[in-house]
Coordinates of C-alpha atoms and ligand atoms in Angstrom, one line a residue:
M144 CA -63.6 98.0 -99.8
K145 CA -62.3 98.9 -96.3
V146 CA -64.4 97.9 -93.3
I147 CA -64.2 101.5 -92.1
D148 CA -65.6 102.7 -95.4
L149 CA -68.4 100.1 -95.3
I150 CA -69.3 101.4 -91.9
N151 CA -69.1 105.0 -92.8
K152 CA -71.2 104.8 -95.9
S153 CA -73.9 102.6 -94.4
G154 CA -76.9 104.2 -92.8
K155 CA -77.9 101.0 -91.0
T156 CA -76.4 98.2 -88.9
L157 CA -74.3 95.8 -91.0
F158 CA -74.0 92.0 -90.6
S159 CA -70.7 90.2 -90.5
F160 CA -69.3 86.9 -89.1
E161 CA -66.1 85.1 -88.3
L162 CA -65.1 81.6 -89.3
L163 CA -62.2 79.3 -88.3
P164 CA -60.1 77.5 -90.9
P165 CA -61.2 73.8 -90.9
L166 CA -59.1 71.3 -88.9
R167 CA -56.2 70.0 -90.8
G168 CA -57.2 67.1 -93.1
N169 CA -60.5 68.7 -94.1
N170 CA -61.6 70.3 -97.4
I171 CA -62.3 73.9 -98.4
T172 CA -65.8 72.8 -99.2
S173 CA -66.6 72.9 -95.4
I174 CA -66.0 76.6 -95.6
Y175 CA -68.3 77.1 -98.5
K176 CA -71.0 75.0 -96.7
L177 CA -70.7 77.4 -93.8
V178 CA -70.7 80.6 -95.8
D179 CA -73.4 79.8 -98.5
P180 CA -76.4 79.7 -96.2
L181 CA -75.4 83.1 -94.8
L182 CA -75.1 84.9 -98.1
P183 CA -78.9 85.7 -98.5
F184 CA -78.5 88.0 -95.5
H185 CA -75.8 90.1 -97.2
P186 CA -72.8 89.9 -94.9
S187 CA -70.6 92.9 -95.4
F188 CA -67.4 91.1 -94.4
I189 CA -66.2 87.7 -93.2
N190 CA -63.3 87.3 -90.8
V191 CA -60.9 84.4 -90.9
T192 CA -59.0 83.5 -87.7
Y193 CA -55.3 82.7 -87.5
H194 CA -54.1 79.7 -85.4
Q195 CA -50.6 79.5 -84.1
E196 CA -48.6 76.2 -83.9
E197 CA -49.3 74.1 -80.8
V198 CA -46.9 71.7 -79.1
V199 CA -48.2 68.1 -78.9
Y200 CA -46.5 65.1 -77.4
K201 CA -46.7 61.8 -79.5
K202 CA -45.9 58.5 -78.0
R203 CA -43.1 56.7 -79.9
E204 CA -42.7 52.9 -80.3
N205 CA -40.0 52.8 -77.6
G206 CA -42.5 54.4 -75.1
L207 CA -40.7 57.8 -75.1
L208 CA -42.7 61.0 -75.9
E209 CA -41.8 63.0 -78.9
K210 CA -42.4 66.7 -78.8
K211 CA -43.9 68.1 -82.0
S212 CA -45.2 71.5 -83.2
V213 CA -48.3 71.3 -85.3
R214 CA -50.8 73.8 -86.7
K215 CA -54.2 72.2 -86.3
R216 CA -56.0 74.9 -88.4
P217 CA -53.7 76.1 -91.1
G218 CA -54.8 77.9 -94.2
T219 CA -55.9 81.4 -93.2
V220 CA -54.2 83.2 -96.2
A221 CA -55.5 80.7 -98.8
I222 CA -59.1 80.6 -97.3
S223 CA -59.1 84.4 -97.3
A224 CA -58.1 84.5 -101.0
A225 CA -60.7 81.8 -101.8
I226 CA -63.5 83.7 -100.1
K227 CA -62.4 87.0 -101.7
Y228 CA -62.6 85.6 -105.2
K229 CA -65.6 83.2 -104.8
Y230 CA -67.8 85.8 -103.1
P231 CA -66.8 89.1 -104.7
E232 CA -69.7 90.9 -103.0
V233 CA -68.3 90.2 -99.5
E234 CA -65.1 91.7 -98.0
V235 CA -62.7 89.4 -96.2
V236 CA -60.8 90.2 -93.1
P237 CA -57.9 87.8 -92.3
H238 CA -56.5 87.8 -88.8
I239 CA -52.8 88.2 -88.2
I240 CA -51.2 87.6 -84.8
C241 CA -47.9 88.4 -83.1
G242 CA -47.4 84.8 -81.8
G243 CA -45.1 82.7 -83.9
F244 CA -44.1 85.6 -86.2
S245 CA -40.9 87.5 -86.3
K246 CA -41.3 91.0 -87.8
E247 CA -39.8 89.8 -91.1
E248 CA -42.4 87.0 -91.3
T249 CA -45.1 89.5 -90.5
E250 CA -43.9 91.6 -93.4
Y251 CA -44.0 88.6 -95.7
A252 CA -47.6 87.8 -94.6
L253 CA -48.6 91.4 -95.2
I254 CA -47.0 91.3 -98.7
D255 CA -49.0 88.2 -99.5
F256 CA -52.3 89.9 -98.4
H257 CA -51.4 93.0 -100.4
Y258 CA -50.6 91.0 -103.6
L259 CA -53.9 89.1 -103.1
G260 CA -55.8 92.4 -103.1
I261 CA -56.8 92.1 -99.4
D262 CA -57.2 95.5 -97.8
N263 CA -58.6 94.5 -94.4
I264 CA -56.8 92.9 -91.4
L265 CA -57.6 92.2 -87.8
A266 CA -54.4 92.6 -85.8
L267 CA -54.0 90.5 -82.6
R268 CA -51.4 89.4 -80.2
G269 CA -52.6 85.8 -79.9
D270 CA -52.7 83.8 -76.7
A271 CA -50.0 81.9 -74.8
P272 CA -49.8 78.3 -76.1
K273 CA -51.7 75.8 -73.9
N274 CA -48.6 74.5 -72.2
Q275 CA -47.3 78.0 -71.4
R276 CA -48.5 80.4 -68.7
T277 CA -47.5 83.6 -70.4
F278 CA -47.3 84.8 -74.0
I279 CA -43.7 84.8 -75.2
P280 CA -43.0 86.7 -78.5
E281 CA -40.7 85.3 -81.1
P282 CA -37.2 86.6 -81.2
N283 CA -37.6 89.9 -83.1
G284 CA -41.4 89.5 -83.0
H285 CA -44.1 91.8 -81.5
A286 CA -44.9 91.4 -77.8
F287 CA -48.2 93.3 -78.0
A288 CA -50.8 94.0 -80.7
N289 CA -50.1 97.8 -80.7
S290 CA -46.6 97.3 -82.1
L291 CA -48.0 94.9 -84.8
V292 CA -50.5 97.7 -85.7
S293 CA -47.5 100.1 -86.0
Q294 CA -45.7 97.8 -88.4
I295 CA -48.8 97.7 -90.6
A296 CA -49.3 101.4 -90.4
A297 CA -45.6 101.9 -91.4
M298 CA -46.1 99.8 -94.5
N299 CA -49.2 101.9 -95.3
N300 CA -46.7 104.8 -95.3
G301 CA -44.3 102.9 -97.6
K302 CA -41.9 102.0 -94.7
Y303 CA -40.7 98.4 -94.9
L304 CA -38.2 96.7 -92.5
D305 CA -35.4 97.1 -95.0
V306 CA -34.7 100.8 -94.6
D307 CA -32.6 100.9 -97.7
L308 CA -35.7 100.1 -99.9
Q309 CA -36.4 103.1 -102.2
N310 CA -39.9 104.2 -103.4
S311 CA -41.6 101.3 -101.7
F312 CA -45.3 100.8 -102.4
H313 CA -47.7 102.2 -99.8
T314 CA -50.1 99.4 -98.8
N315 CA -53.6 100.4 -98.0
F316 CA -54.6 98.2 -95.1
C317 CA -57.6 99.0 -92.9
V318 CA -56.7 97.6 -89.5
G319 CA -59.1 96.4 -86.8
V320 CA -58.2 95.4 -83.2
A321 CA -59.8 93.4 -80.4
G322 CA -61.4 95.0 -77.3
Y323 CA -62.7 93.4 -74.1
P324 CA -65.9 94.7 -72.5
E325 CA -65.2 92.5 -69.5
K326 CA -61.4 93.3 -69.7
H327 CA -58.7 91.1 -71.0
I328 CA -57.9 88.2 -68.8
E329 CA -54.4 89.3 -68.1
S330 CA -55.3 92.9 -67.3
P331 CA -55.6 94.0 -63.6
N332 CA -58.6 96.2 -64.4
L333 CA -60.5 97.8 -67.3
A334 CA -58.9 101.2 -67.0
Y335 CA -55.4 99.5 -67.4
D336 CA -56.7 97.6 -70.4
L337 CA -58.1 100.7 -72.0
Q338 CA -54.8 102.6 -72.1
F339 CA -53.4 99.8 -74.3
L340 CA -56.6 99.7 -76.4
K341 CA -56.1 103.4 -77.0
A342 CA -52.4 102.7 -77.9
K343 CA -53.7 100.3 -80.7
I344 CA -55.9 103.1 -82.1
E345 CA -53.1 105.7 -81.8
A346 CA -50.9 103.2 -83.7
G347 CA -53.3 103.3 -86.6
A348 CA -56.2 100.9 -85.9
E349 CA -59.5 102.2 -87.3
Y350 CA -62.1 100.1 -85.5
I351 CA -62.6 97.6 -82.6
V352 CA -64.3 94.2 -82.6
T353 CA -65.2 93.1 -79.1
Q354 CA -64.8 89.8 -77.4
M355 CA -68.1 87.9 -77.0
F356 CA -70.5 89.0 -74.2
Y357 CA -73.9 87.9 -73.2
D358 CA -75.2 90.9 -71.3
N359 CA -75.5 94.0 -73.5
R360 CA -75.1 96.2 -70.5
K361 CA -71.4 95.2 -70.5
Y362 CA -71.1 96.4 -74.1
F363 CA -72.9 99.7 -73.4
D364 CA -70.7 100.4 -70.4
F365 CA -67.6 99.5 -72.4
V366 CA -68.5 101.9 -75.2
E367 CA -69.1 104.7 -72.6
S368 CA -65.7 103.9 -70.9
C369 CA -63.9 104.0 -74.2
R370 CA -65.4 107.3 -75.2
K371 CA -64.4 108.8 -71.8
A372 CA -60.9 107.4 -72.4
G373 CA -60.8 109.2 -75.8
I374 CA -61.3 106.1 -77.9
N375 CA -63.6 107.3 -80.6
V376 CA -63.5 104.7 -83.4
P377 CA -66.5 102.4 -84.2
I378 CA -66.8 99.5 -81.7
I379 CA -68.3 96.4 -83.3
P380 CA -70.0 94.0 -80.8
G381 CA -69.0 90.3 -81.2
L382 CA -71.7 87.7 -80.4
K383 CA -71.3 84.0 -80.0
P384 CA -74.5 82.1 -79.7
I385 CA -74.4 79.3 -77.1
C386 CA -74.4 75.9 -78.8
T387 CA -74.2 73.4 -76.0
I388 CA -75.1 73.1 -72.3
K389 CA -71.4 72.6 -71.4
E390 CA -70.5 76.0 -72.9
I391 CA -72.1 77.7 -69.9
N392 CA -69.1 76.6 -67.8
V393 CA -66.4 76.4 -70.5
L394 CA -66.8 79.9 -72.2
P395 CA -66.2 81.9 -68.9
Q396 CA -63.0 79.9 -68.2
I397 CA -61.6 80.5 -71.7
F398 CA -62.7 84.0 -72.4
N399 CA -63.0 85.7 -68.9
I400 CA -66.7 86.5 -69.4
D401 CA -69.8 86.5 -67.2
I402 CA -73.0 84.7 -68.3
P403 CA -76.2 86.4 -67.0
E404 CA -78.2 84.3 -64.5
E405 CA -81.3 84.3 -66.8
L406 CA -79.3 82.7 -69.7
V407 CA -77.6 80.2 -67.3
K408 CA -81.0 79.1 -66.0
Q409 CA -82.4 78.7 -69.5
V410 CA -79.4 76.6 -70.8
I411 CA -78.9 74.5 -67.7
G412 CA -82.6 73.7 -67.7
C413 CA -82.4 72.3 -71.3
P414 CA -82.9 68.6 -71.5
T415 CA -80.6 68.2 -74.6
N416 CA -77.9 70.1 -76.5
E417 CA -80.5 70.7 -79.3
D418 CA -82.6 72.7 -76.8
A419 CA -79.5 74.6 -75.6
F420 CA -78.7 75.4 -79.3
K421 CA -82.3 76.8 -79.7
A422 CA -81.9 78.8 -76.4
G423 CA -78.6 80.2 -77.8
I424 CA -80.4 81.4 -81.0
D425 CA -83.2 83.0 -79.0
W426 CA -80.7 84.9 -76.8
G427 CA -78.7 85.9 -79.8
I428 CA -81.8 87.4 -81.5
K429 CA -82.7 89.3 -78.3
Q430 CA -79.2 90.6 -78.0
S431 CA -79.0 91.6 -81.6
E432 CA -82.3 93.5 -81.5
E433 CA -81.2 95.5 -78.5
L434 CA -77.8 96.3 -80.0
I435 CA -79.3 97.5 -83.2
K436 CA -81.7 99.7 -81.3
F437 CA -78.6 101.2 -79.5
G438 CA -77.2 102.0 -83.0
V439 CA -74.2 99.7 -83.3
P440 CA -72.4 99.9 -86.6
V441 CA -72.2 96.1 -87.2
V442 CA -73.3 93.0 -85.4
H443 CA -70.5 90.4 -85.8
Y444 CA -71.1 86.7 -85.0
F445 CA -68.5 84.1 -84.1
S446 CA -69.1 80.8 -85.8
V447 CA -67.4 77.7 -84.6
G448 CA -67.6 75.2 -87.4
I449 CA -71.4 75.7 -87.9
S450 CA -73.5 78.5 -89.2
E451 CA -77.1 77.3 -88.7
N452 CA -77.5 79.3 -85.5
I453 CA -76.1 82.4 -87.2
R454 CA -78.4 81.8 -90.2
Q455 CA -81.5 81.7 -87.9
I456 CA -80.4 84.8 -86.1
A457 CA -79.6 86.6 -89.4
K458 CA -83.0 85.5 -90.8
A459 CA -84.8 87.1 -87.8
I460 CA -82.6 90.3 -87.8
F461 CA -81.2 91.0 -91.3
S462 CA -83.8 89.8 -93.8
Ligands
LIG635 P1 -53.0 93.1 -76.8 O1 -53.8 94.3 -77.3 O2 -51.6 93.0 -77.1 O3 -53.3 92.9 -75.2 C1 -52.9 91.8 -74.5 C2 -52.7 92.1 -73.0 O4 -51.6 92.9 -72.8 C3 -53.9 92.9 -72.5 O5 -54.1 92.5 -71.1 C4 -53.4 94.4 -72.5 O6 -54.0 95.1 -71.5 C5 -51.9 94.2 -72.3 N1 -51.1 95.1 -73.1 C6 -51.3 95.5 -74.4 N2 -50.3 96.3 -74.8 C7 -49.4 96.4 -73.8 C8 -48.2 97.1 -73.6 N3 -47.7 97.8 -74.6 N4 -47.6 97.0 -72.4 C9 -48.1 96.2 -71.4 N5 -49.3 95.6 -71.5 C10 -49.9 95.7 -72.7 N6 -56.4 84.8 -81.2 C11 -55.7 84.1 -82.1 O7 -54.8 83.4 -81.9 N7 -56.2 84.1 -83.4 C12 -57.3 84.8 -83.8 O8 -57.6 84.7 -85.0 C13 -58.0 85.5 -82.8 N8 -59.1 86.3 -83.2 C14 -59.7 87.1 -82.2 C15 -60.8 87.9 -82.6 C16 -61.4 88.7 -81.6 C17 -62.6 89.6 -82.0 C18 -60.9 88.7 -80.3 C19 -61.6 89.6 -79.3 C20 -59.9 87.9 -79.9 C21 -59.2 87.1 -80.9 N9 -58.1 86.3 -80.5 C22 -57.5 85.5 -81.5 C23 -57.7 86.2 -79.1 C24 -56.6 87.2 -78.8 O9 -55.4 86.9 -79.5 C25 -56.3 87.1 -77.3 O10 -57.4 87.6 -76.6 C26 -55.0 87.7 -76.8 O11 -54.8 87.2 -75.5 C27 -54.9 89.2 -76.8 O12 -54.9 89.7 -78.0 P2 -54.9 91.3 -78.2 O13 -54.7 91.6 -79.6 O14 -56.1 91.9 -77.6 O15 -53.6 91.7 -77.3

């Protein structure tokens, strides 16, 4: 079922989460170990992230450096299919990105999803690789997520890249996109960012999943700004429970987010990472309770290799 239909038919706030494919060299069982403990709380859908190739430099025997492109977390399509068929009660939402894909390659990926019976997609641009300052699209690739959404919407209307194809199948993808309550890092201000968020909805996206935030007021204000800008689709809040003391400094640098003083004090004051993990769970429970009271359609949790914190939050909120 489409995420938008799950939202529309549900009278209450739904539970969902995101997982990352394991690091190359691991086994699919690490995914099942993460998902299984969360099933008793009836997740409506599970997102699977997509990771572009990264450039790494390997030292050769002669001392020279060899430049190599590697994908550290491959397997998005296969993991999505494995989840879909192992857990038929849960929908799966693979992510697809502009980075590293020509439009032809995007079409092949969409055809794979369609043949696998996957109806939901989160469409993203992707970030610039670590060694690059700005995002550079592939030749004949998409520069921004709105044009990726347009390509998916065109396939939903039976329009493939080969214009000579006759009677092509109309795919049935429900597309979600990303939104940034504290604005996207490259955007000069929120109003500027919102015009492009609106462009993604006008291109055919049916809902928004937000970047993580730790102060619910940022989300409430964002929803209000979106509505004023004429963005009327469901806006799903994304929460990432703090796991370690170090994250207090690292997350703002990576994701352009603010961490409220109260949470900073709590986490910095923790003697160990185990205490910080517990503080992250308590904060996540408080945030979730307030968001549900506000009437959010779904609370979506970002897992990073572990689900014990999400399990404890879900137990307090969704059982
Ligand atoms: P866009 O919507 O294209 O926006 C990117 C920037 O360009 C913004 O500053 C926007 O204001 C501006 N912009 C947009 N359109 C235009 C235009 N037409 N002209 C000029 N400027 C424009 N990354 C991954 O690599 N893999 C993942 O699986 C992944 N999952 C994510 C899940 C969520 C919920 C979120 C919030 C992010 C995720 N990301 C993922 C990160 C995401 O790829 C980055 O944040 C990326 O920098 C922006 O992606 P976007 O789709 O929001 O881009």
